[in-house]
Short mmCIF file of C-alpha atoms in Angstrom, two decimals:
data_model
loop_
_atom_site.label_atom_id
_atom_site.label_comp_id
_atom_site.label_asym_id
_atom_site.label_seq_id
_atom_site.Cartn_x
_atom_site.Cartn_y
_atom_site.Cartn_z
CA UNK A 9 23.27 -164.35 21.26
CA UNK A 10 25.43 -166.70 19.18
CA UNK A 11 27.26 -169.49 21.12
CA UNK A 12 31.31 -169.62 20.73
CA UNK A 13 33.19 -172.77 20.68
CA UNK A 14 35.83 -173.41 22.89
CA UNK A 15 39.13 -175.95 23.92
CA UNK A 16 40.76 -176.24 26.90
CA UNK A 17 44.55 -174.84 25.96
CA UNK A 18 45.94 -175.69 29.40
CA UNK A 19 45.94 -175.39 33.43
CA UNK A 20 48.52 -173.65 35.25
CA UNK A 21 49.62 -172.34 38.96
CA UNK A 22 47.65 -169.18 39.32
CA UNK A 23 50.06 -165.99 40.18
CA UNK A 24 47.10 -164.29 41.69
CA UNK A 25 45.67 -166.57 44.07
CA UNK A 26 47.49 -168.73 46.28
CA UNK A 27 46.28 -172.23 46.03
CA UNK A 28 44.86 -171.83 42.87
CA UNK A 29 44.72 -172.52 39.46
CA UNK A 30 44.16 -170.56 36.19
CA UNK A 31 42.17 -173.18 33.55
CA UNK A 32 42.45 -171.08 30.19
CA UNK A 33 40.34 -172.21 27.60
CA UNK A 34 40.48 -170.70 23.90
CA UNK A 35 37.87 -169.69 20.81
CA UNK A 36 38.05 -172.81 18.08
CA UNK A 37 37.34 -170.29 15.19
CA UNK A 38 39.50 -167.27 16.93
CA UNK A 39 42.31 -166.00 18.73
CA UNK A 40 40.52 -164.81 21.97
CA UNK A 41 40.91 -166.74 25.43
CA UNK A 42 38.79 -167.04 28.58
CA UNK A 43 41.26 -167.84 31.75
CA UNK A 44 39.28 -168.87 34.80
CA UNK A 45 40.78 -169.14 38.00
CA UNK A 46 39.88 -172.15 39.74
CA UNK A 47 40.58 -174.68 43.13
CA UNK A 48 42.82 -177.18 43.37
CA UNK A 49 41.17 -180.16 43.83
CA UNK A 50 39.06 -179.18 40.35
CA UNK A 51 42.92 -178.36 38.31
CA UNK A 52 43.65 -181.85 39.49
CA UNK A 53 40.08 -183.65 38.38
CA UNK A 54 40.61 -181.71 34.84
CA UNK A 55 44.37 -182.40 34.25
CA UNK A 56 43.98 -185.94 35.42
CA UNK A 57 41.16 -186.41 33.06
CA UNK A 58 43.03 -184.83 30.15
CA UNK A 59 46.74 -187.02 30.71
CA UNK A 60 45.21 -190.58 30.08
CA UNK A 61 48.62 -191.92 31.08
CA UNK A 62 47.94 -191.41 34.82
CA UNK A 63 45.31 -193.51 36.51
CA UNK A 64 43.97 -192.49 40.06
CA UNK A 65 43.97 -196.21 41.98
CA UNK A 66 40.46 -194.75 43.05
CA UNK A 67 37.53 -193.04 41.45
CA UNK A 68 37.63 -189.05 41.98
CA UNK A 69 34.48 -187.54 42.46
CA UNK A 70 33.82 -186.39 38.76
CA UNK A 71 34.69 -190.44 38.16
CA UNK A 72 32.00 -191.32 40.36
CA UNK A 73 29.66 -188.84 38.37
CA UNK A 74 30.42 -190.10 34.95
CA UNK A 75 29.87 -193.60 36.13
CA UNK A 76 26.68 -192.91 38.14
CA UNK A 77 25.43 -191.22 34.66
CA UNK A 78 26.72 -194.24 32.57
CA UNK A 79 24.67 -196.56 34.77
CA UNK A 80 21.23 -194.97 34.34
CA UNK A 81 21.84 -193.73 30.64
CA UNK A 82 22.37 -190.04 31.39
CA UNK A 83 24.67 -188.46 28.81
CA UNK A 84 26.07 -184.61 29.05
CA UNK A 85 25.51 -182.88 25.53
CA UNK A 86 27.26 -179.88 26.11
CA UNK A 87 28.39 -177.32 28.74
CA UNK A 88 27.36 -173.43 27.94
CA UNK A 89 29.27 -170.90 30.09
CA UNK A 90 26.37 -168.77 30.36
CA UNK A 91 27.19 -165.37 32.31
CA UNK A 92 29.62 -163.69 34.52
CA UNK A 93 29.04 -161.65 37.31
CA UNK A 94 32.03 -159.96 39.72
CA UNK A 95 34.18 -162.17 37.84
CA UNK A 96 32.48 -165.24 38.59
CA UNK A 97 31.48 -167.50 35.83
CA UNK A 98 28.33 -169.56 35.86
CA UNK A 99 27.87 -172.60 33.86
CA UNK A 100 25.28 -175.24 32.72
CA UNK A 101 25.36 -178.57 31.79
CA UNK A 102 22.70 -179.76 29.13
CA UNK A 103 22.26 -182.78 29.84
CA UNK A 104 19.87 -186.15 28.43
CA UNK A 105 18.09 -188.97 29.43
CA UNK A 106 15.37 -191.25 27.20
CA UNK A 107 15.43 -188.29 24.46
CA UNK A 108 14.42 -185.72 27.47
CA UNK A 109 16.88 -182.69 27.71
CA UNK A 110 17.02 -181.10 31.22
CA UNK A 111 19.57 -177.95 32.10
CA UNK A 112 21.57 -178.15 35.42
CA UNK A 113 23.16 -175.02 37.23
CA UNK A 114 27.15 -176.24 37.77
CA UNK A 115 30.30 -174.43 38.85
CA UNK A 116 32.43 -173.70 35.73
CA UNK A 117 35.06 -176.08 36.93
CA UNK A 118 32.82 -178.72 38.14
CA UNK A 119 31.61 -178.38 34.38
CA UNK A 120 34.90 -178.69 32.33
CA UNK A 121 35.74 -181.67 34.27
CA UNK A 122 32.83 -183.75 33.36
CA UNK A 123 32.81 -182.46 29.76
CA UNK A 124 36.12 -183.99 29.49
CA UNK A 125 34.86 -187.02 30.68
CA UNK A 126 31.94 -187.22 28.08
CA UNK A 127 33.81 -185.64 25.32
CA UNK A 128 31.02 -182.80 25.67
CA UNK A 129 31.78 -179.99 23.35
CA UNK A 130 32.19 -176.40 25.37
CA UNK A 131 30.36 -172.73 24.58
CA UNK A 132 30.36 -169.59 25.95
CA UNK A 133 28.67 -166.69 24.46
CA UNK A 134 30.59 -163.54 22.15
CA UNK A 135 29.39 -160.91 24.90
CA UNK A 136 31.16 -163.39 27.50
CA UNK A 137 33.95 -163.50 25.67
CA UNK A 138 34.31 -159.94 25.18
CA UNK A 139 33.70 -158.90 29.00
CA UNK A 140 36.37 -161.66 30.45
CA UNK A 141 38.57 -160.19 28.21
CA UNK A 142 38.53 -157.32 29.26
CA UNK A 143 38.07 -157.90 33.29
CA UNK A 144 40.85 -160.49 33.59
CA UNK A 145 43.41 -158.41 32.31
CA UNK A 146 45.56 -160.67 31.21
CA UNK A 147 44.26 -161.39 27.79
CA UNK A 148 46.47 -159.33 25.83
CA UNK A 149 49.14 -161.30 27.42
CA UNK A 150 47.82 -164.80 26.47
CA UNK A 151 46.82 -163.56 23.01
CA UNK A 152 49.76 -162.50 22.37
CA UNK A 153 51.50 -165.64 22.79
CA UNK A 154 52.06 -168.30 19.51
CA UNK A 155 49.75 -171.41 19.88
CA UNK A 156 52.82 -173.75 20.90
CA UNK A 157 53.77 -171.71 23.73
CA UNK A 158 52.91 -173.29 27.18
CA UNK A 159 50.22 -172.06 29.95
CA UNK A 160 53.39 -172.17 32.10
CA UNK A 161 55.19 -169.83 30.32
CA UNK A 162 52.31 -167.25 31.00
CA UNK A 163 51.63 -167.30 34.86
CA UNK A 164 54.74 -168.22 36.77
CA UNK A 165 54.81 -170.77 39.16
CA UNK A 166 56.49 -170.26 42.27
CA UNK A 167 60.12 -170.74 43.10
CA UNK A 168 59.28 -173.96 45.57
CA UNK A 169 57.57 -175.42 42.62
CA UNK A 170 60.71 -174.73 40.57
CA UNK A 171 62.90 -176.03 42.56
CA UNK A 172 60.72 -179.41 43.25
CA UNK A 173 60.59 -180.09 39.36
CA UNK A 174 64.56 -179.19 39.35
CA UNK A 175 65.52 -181.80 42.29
CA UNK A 176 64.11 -184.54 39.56
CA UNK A 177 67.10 -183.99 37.25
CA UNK A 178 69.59 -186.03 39.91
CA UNK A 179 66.61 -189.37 39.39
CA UNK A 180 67.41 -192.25 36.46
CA UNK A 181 64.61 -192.84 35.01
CA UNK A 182 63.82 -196.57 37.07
CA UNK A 183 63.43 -193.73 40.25
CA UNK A 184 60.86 -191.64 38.12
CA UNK A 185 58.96 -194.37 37.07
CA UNK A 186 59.11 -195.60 40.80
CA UNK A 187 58.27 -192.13 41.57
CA UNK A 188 55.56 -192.04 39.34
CA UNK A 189 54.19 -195.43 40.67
CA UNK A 190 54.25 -194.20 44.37
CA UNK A 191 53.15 -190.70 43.66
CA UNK A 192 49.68 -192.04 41.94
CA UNK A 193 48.93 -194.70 44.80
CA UNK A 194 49.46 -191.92 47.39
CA UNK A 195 46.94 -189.65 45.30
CA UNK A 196 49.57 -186.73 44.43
CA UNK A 197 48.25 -186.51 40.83
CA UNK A 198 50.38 -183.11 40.94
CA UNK A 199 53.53 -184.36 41.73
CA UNK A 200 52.93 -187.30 39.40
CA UNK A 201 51.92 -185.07 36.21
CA UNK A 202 55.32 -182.94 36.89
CA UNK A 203 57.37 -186.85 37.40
CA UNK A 204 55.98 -187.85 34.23
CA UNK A 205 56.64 -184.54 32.04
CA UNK A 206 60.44 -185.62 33.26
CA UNK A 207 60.08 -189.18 31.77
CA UNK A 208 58.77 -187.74 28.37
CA UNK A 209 61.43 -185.02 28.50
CA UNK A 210 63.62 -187.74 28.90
CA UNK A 211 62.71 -189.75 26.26
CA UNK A 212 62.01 -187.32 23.27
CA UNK A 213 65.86 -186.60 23.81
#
């Protein structure tokens, strides 16, 4: 089975599942997509990883992993989504240490995180492809969309969330920034990533 590139086209408040996530991630050399629902806590690892403007005063746990593996020279070549069963996907990380490659069993999530972190390219196989496609649903839907339009445009968030990014209008942008400041010592990477799409909304005006 040949292997399919992918990118990560964005994260976004899952409709379907409270609490969660949908991480969509699209063919390089296509116009398919593969959305994968996933937890909070992983949305956040991902999202902080991918916005190098925000800076977590501590190490997060995929942090910790990329500098335990820096230490004691273990790199991550690539991540393969590998299968999907009852709409769960599995994943491995290939991974290599003195010129020796060994294969680790990983949640998908746990995966994209760290590839991120190692700039490790990301595969999934056609048949994959071709089965999410048609379980999820909402492929037609994402598909359909240009390549400019956002992940939020495609599952809604809810009106609570609306209203939270809304109430940031009334700030100047010294209270964002202090915002910002506070939101990323307390941890809230969430709140912070929505603060700081204000301040560049704000300043591409």
């Amino acid at each position: 089975m040949s292997l399919v590139r992918l990118n990560i086209k964005g994260i976004s408040y899952s409709q379907t599942q409270s609490g969660a996530y949908a991480l969509v991630l699209s063919e390089v050399d296509g116009s398919r997509t593969l959305p994968i629902v996933i937890g909070a806590f992983e949305a956040q690892s991902i999202a902080i990883a991918l916005e190098k403007e925000i800076k977590p005063p501590r190490p997060l746990t995929h942090d910790l992993f990329k500098t335990f593996a820096d230490r004691f020279h273990v790199i991550i070549k690539q991540v393969i989504i590998h299968k999907l069963v009852d709409g769960v996907f599995y994943s491995s990380l290939i991974c290599e240490r003195d010129k020796i490659e060994e294969i680790i069993d990983t949640r998908t999530s746990d995966a994209i995180a760290l590839a991120i972190r190692f700039n490790a390219p990301i595969f999934t196989y056609e048949n994959i492809l071709d089965k999410a496609g048609i379980y999820l649903k909402i492929k037609d839907e994402l598909t359909a969309q240009t390549d400019d339009a956002s992940i939020e445009s495609l599952i809604e968030e809810p009106e609570s969330k609306k209203e939270e990014k809304s109430s940031f209008s009334k700030d100047t942008l010294k209270q964002l920034n202090d915002k910002l400041a506070k939101a990323v010592q307390n941890e809230d990477y969430e709140l912070a990533a929505k603060i700081r799409d204000e301040i560049q909304k704000r300043s591409t005006k």
